[in-house]
mmCIF file with all atom_site columns, C-alpha atoms in Angstrom:
data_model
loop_
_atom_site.group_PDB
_atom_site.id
_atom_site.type_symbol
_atom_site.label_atom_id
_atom_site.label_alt_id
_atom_site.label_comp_id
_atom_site.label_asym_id
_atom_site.label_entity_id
_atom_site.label_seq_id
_atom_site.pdbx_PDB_ins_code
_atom_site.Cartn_x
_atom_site.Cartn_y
_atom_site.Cartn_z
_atom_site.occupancy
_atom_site.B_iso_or_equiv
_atom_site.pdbx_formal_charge
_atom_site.auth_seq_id
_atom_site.auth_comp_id
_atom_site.auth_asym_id
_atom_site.auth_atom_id
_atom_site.pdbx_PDB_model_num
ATOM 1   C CA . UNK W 1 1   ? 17.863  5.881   9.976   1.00 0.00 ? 13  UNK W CA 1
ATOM 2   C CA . UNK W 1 2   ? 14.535  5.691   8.331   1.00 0.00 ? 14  UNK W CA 1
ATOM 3   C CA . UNK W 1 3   ? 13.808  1.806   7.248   1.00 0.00 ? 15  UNK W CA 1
ATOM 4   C CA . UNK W 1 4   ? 10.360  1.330   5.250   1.00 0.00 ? 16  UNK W CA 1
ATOM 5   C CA . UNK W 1 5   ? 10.038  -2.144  3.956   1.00 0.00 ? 17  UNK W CA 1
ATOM 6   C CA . UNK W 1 6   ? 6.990   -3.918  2.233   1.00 0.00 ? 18  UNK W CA 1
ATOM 7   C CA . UNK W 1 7   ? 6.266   -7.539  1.997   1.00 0.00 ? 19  UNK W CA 1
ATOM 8   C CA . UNK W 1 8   ? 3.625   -10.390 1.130   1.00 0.00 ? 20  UNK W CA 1
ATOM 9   C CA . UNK W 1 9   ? 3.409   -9.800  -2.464  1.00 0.00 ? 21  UNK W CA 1
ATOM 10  C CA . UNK W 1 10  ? 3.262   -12.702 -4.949  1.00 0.00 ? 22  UNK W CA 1
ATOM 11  C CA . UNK W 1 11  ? 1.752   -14.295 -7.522  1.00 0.00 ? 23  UNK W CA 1
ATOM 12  C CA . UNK W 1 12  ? -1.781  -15.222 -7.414  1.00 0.00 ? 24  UNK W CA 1
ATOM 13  C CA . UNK W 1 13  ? -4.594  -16.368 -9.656  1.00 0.00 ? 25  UNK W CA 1
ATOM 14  C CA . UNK W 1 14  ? -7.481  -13.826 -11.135 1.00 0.00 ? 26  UNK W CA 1
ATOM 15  C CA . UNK W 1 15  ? -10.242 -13.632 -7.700  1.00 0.00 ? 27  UNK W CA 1
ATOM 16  C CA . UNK W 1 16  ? -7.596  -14.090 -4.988  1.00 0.00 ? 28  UNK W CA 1
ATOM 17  C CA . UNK W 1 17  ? -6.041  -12.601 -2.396  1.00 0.00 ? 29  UNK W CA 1
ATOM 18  C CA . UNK W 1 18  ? -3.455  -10.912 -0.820  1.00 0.00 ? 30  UNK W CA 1
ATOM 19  C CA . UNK W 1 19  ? -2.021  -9.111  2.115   1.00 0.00 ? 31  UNK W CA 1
ATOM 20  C CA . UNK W 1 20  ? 0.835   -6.342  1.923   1.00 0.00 ? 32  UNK W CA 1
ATOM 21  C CA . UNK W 1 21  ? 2.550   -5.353  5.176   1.00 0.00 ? 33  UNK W CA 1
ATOM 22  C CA . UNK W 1 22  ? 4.777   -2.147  5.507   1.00 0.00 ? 34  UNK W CA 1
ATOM 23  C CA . UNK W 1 23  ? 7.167   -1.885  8.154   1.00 0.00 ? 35  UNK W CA 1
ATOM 24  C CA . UNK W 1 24  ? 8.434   1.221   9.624   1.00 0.00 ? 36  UNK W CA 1
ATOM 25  C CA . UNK W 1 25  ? 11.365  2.707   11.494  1.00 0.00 ? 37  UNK W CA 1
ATOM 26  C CA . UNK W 1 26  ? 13.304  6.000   12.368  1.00 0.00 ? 38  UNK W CA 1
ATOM 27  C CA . UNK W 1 27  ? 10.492  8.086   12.581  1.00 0.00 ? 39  UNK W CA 1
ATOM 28  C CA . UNK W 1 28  ? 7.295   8.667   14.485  1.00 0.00 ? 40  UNK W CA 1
ATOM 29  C CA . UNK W 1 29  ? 5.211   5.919   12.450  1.00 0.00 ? 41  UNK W CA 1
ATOM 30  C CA . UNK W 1 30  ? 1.550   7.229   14.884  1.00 0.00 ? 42  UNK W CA 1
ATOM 31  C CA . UNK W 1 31  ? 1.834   10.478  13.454  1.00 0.00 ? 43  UNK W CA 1
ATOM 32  C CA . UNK W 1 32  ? 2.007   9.875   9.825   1.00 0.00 ? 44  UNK W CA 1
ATOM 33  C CA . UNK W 1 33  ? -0.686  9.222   6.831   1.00 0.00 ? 45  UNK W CA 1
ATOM 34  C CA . UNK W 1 34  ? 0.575   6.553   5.180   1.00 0.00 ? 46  UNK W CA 1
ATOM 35  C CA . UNK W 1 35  ? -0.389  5.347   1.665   1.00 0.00 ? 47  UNK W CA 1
ATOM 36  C CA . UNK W 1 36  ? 0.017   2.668   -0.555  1.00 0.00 ? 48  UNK W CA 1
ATOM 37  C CA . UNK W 1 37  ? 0.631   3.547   -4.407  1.00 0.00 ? 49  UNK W CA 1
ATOM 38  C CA . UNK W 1 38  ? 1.435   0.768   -7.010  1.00 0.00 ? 50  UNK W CA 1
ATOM 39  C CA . UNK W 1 39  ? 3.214   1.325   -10.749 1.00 0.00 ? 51  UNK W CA 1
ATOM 40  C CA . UNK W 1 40  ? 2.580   -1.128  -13.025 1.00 0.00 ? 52  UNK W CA 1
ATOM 41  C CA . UNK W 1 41  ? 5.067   -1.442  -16.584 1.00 0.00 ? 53  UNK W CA 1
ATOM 42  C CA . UNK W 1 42  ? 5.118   1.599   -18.704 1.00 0.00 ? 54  UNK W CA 1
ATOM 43  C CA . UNK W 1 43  ? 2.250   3.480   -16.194 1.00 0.00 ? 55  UNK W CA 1
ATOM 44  C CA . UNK W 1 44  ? 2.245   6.139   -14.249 1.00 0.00 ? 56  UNK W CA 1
ATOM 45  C CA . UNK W 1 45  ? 2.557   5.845   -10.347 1.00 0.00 ? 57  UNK W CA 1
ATOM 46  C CA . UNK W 1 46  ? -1.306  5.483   -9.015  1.00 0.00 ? 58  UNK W CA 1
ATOM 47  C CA . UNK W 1 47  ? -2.110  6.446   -5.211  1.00 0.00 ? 59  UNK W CA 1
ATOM 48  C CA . UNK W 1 48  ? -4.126  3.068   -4.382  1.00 0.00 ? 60  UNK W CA 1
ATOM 49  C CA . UNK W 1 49  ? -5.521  3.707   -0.211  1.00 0.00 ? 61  UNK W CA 1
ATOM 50  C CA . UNK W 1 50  ? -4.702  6.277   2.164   1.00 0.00 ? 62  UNK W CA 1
ATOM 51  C CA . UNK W 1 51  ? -5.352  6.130   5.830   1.00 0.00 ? 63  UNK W CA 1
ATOM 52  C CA . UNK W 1 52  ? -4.748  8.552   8.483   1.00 0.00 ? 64  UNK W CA 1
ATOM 53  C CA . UNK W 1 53  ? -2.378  8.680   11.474  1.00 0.00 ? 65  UNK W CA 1
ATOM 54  C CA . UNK W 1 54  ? -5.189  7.425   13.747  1.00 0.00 ? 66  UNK W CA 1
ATOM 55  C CA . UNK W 1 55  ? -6.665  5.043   11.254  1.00 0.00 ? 67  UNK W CA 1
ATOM 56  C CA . UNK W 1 56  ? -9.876  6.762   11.833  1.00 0.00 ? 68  UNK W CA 1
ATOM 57  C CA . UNK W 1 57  ? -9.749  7.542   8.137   1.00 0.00 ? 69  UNK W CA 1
ATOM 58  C CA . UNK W 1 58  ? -9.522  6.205   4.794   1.00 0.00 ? 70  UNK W CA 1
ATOM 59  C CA . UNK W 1 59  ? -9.836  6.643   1.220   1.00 0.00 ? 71  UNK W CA 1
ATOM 60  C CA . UNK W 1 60  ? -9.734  4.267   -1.643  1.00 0.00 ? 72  UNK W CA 1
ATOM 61  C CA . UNK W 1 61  ? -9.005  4.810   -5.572  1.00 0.00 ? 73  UNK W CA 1
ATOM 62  C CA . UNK W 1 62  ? -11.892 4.005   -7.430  1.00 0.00 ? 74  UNK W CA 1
ATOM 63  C CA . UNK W 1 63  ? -10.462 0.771   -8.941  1.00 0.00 ? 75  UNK W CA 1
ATOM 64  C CA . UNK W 1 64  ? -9.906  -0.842  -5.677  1.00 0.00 ? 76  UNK W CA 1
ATOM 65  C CA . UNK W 1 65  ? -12.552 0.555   -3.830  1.00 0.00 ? 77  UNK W CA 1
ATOM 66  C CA . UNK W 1 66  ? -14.542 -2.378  -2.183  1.00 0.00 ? 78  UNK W CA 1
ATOM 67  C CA . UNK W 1 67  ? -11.936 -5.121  -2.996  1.00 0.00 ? 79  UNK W CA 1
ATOM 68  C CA . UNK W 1 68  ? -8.687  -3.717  -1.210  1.00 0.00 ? 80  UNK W CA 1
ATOM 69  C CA . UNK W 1 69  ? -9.090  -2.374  2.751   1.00 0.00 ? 81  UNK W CA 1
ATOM 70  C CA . UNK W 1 70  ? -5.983  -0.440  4.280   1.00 0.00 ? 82  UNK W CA 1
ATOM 71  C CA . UNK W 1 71  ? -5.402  -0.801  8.071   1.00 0.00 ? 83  UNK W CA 1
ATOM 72  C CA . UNK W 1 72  ? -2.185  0.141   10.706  1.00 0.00 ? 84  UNK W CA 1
ATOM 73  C CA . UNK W 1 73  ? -0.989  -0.832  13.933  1.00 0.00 ? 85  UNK W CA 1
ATOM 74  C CA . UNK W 1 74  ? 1.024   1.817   15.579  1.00 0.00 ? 86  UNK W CA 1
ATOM 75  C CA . UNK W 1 75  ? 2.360   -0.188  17.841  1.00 0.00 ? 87  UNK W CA 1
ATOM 76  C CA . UNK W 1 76  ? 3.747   -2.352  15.655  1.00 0.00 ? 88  UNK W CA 1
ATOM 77  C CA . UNK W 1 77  ? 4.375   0.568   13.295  1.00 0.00 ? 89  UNK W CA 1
ATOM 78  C CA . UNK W 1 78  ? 2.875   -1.274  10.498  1.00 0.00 ? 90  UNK W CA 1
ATOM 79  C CA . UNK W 1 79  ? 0.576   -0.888  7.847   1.00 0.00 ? 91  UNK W CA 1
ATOM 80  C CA . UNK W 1 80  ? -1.600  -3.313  5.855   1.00 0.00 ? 92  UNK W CA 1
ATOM 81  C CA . UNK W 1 81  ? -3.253  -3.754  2.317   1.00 0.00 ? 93  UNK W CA 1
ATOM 82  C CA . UNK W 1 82  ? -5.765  -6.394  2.139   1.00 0.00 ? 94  UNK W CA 1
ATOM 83  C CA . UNK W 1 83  ? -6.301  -7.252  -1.334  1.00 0.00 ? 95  UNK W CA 1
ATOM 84  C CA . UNK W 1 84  ? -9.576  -9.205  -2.378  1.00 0.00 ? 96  UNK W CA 1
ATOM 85  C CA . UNK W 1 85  ? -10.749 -10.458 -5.743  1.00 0.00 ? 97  UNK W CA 1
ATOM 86  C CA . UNK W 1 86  ? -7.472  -9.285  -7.369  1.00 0.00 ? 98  UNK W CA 1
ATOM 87  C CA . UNK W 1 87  ? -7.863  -8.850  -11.327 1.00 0.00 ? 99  UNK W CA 1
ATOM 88  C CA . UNK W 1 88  ? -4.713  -8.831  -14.008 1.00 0.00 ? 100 UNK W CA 1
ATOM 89  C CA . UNK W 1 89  ? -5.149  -5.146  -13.829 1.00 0.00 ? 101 UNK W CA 1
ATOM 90  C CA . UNK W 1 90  ? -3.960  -4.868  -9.997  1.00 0.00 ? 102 UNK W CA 1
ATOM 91  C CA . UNK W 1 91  ? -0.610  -6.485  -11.472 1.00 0.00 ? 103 UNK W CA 1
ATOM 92  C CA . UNK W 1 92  ? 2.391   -3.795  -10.306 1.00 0.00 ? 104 UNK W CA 1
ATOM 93  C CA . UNK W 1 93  ? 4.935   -2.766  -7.883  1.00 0.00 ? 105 UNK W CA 1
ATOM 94  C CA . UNK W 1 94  ? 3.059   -1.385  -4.831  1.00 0.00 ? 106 UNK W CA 1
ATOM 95  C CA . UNK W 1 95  ? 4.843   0.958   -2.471  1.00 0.00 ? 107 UNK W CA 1
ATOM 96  C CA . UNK W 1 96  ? 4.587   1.988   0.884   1.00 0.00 ? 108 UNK W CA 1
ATOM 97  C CA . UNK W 1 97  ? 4.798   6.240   1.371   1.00 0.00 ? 109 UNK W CA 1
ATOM 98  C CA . UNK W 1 98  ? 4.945   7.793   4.739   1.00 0.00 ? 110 UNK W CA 1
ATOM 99  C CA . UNK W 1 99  ? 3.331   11.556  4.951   1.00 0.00 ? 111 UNK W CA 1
ATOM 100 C CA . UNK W 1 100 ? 3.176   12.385  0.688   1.00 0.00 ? 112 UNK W CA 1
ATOM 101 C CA . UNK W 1 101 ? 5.318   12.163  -2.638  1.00 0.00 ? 113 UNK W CA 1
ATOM 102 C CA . UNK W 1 102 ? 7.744   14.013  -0.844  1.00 0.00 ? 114 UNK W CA 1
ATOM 103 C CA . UNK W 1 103 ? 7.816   11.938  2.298   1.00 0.00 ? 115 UNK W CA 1
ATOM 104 C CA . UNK W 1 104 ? 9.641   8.588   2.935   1.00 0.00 ? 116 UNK W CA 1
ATOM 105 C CA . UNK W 1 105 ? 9.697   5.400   0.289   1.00 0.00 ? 117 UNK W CA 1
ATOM 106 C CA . UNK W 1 106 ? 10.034  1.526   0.412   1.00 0.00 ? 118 UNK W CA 1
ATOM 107 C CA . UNK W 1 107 ? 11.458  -0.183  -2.680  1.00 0.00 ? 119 UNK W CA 1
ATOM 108 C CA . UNK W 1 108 ? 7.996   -2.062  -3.249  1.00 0.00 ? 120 UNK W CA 1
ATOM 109 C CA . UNK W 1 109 ? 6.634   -5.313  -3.571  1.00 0.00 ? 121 UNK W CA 1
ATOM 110 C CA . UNK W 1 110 ? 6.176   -7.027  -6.935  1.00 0.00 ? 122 UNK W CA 1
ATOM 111 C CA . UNK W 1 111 ? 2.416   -7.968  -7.061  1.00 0.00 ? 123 UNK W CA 1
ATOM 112 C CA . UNK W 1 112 ? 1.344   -10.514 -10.303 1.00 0.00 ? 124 UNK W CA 1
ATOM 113 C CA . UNK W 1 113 ? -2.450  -11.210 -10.814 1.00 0.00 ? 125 UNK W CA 1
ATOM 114 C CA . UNK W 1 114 ? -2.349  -14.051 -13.744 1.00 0.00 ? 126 UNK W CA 1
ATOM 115 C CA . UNK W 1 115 ? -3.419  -17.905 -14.048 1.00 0.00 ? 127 UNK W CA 1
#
């Protein structure tokens, strides 16, 4: 049974930070790009970091490129999103995706930016 689960977001104030986890299960986690998308209200569903099965590569939406850094750990089958000098605009649901659109889902992680 495939399990992907996010956690650690929250509300935080305008400059802070934050760090996403995705878990994974029921599939071969080392062999997968995984991604991180967010949605916020009334938007449409925005690919945010990719990284590669290895981790040897990334890429980065421009709006987050420079604050937010995407990592894994296959043997913890995990992936990360380090989130630095968050604005109000980062404010969404972010999501975990294993492979692409048509690959595997979490139910996401409510992230508020706001003071």
């Amino acid at each position: 049974q495939v399990q992907v689960v996010e956690s650690g977001g929250g509300l935080v104030q305008p400059g802070g930070s934050l760090k996403l986890a995705c878990a994974a299960s029921g599939f071969t986690f080392s062999t997968y790009y995984m991604n991180w998308y967010r949605q916020a209200p009334g938007k449409e569903r925005e690919l945010v970091a990719s990284i590669s099965s290895s981790g040897g590569w990334t890429n980065y939406a421009d709006s987050v490129k420079g604050r937010f850094t995407i990592s894994r750990d296959n043997a913890k089958n995990t992936v990360y999103l380090q989130m630095n000098s968050l604005k109000p605009e980062d404010t969404a649901v972010y999501l975990c995706n294993a492979g692409s659109i048509m690959g595997y889902w979490g139910q996401g992680t409510q992230v508020t930016v706001s003071s």
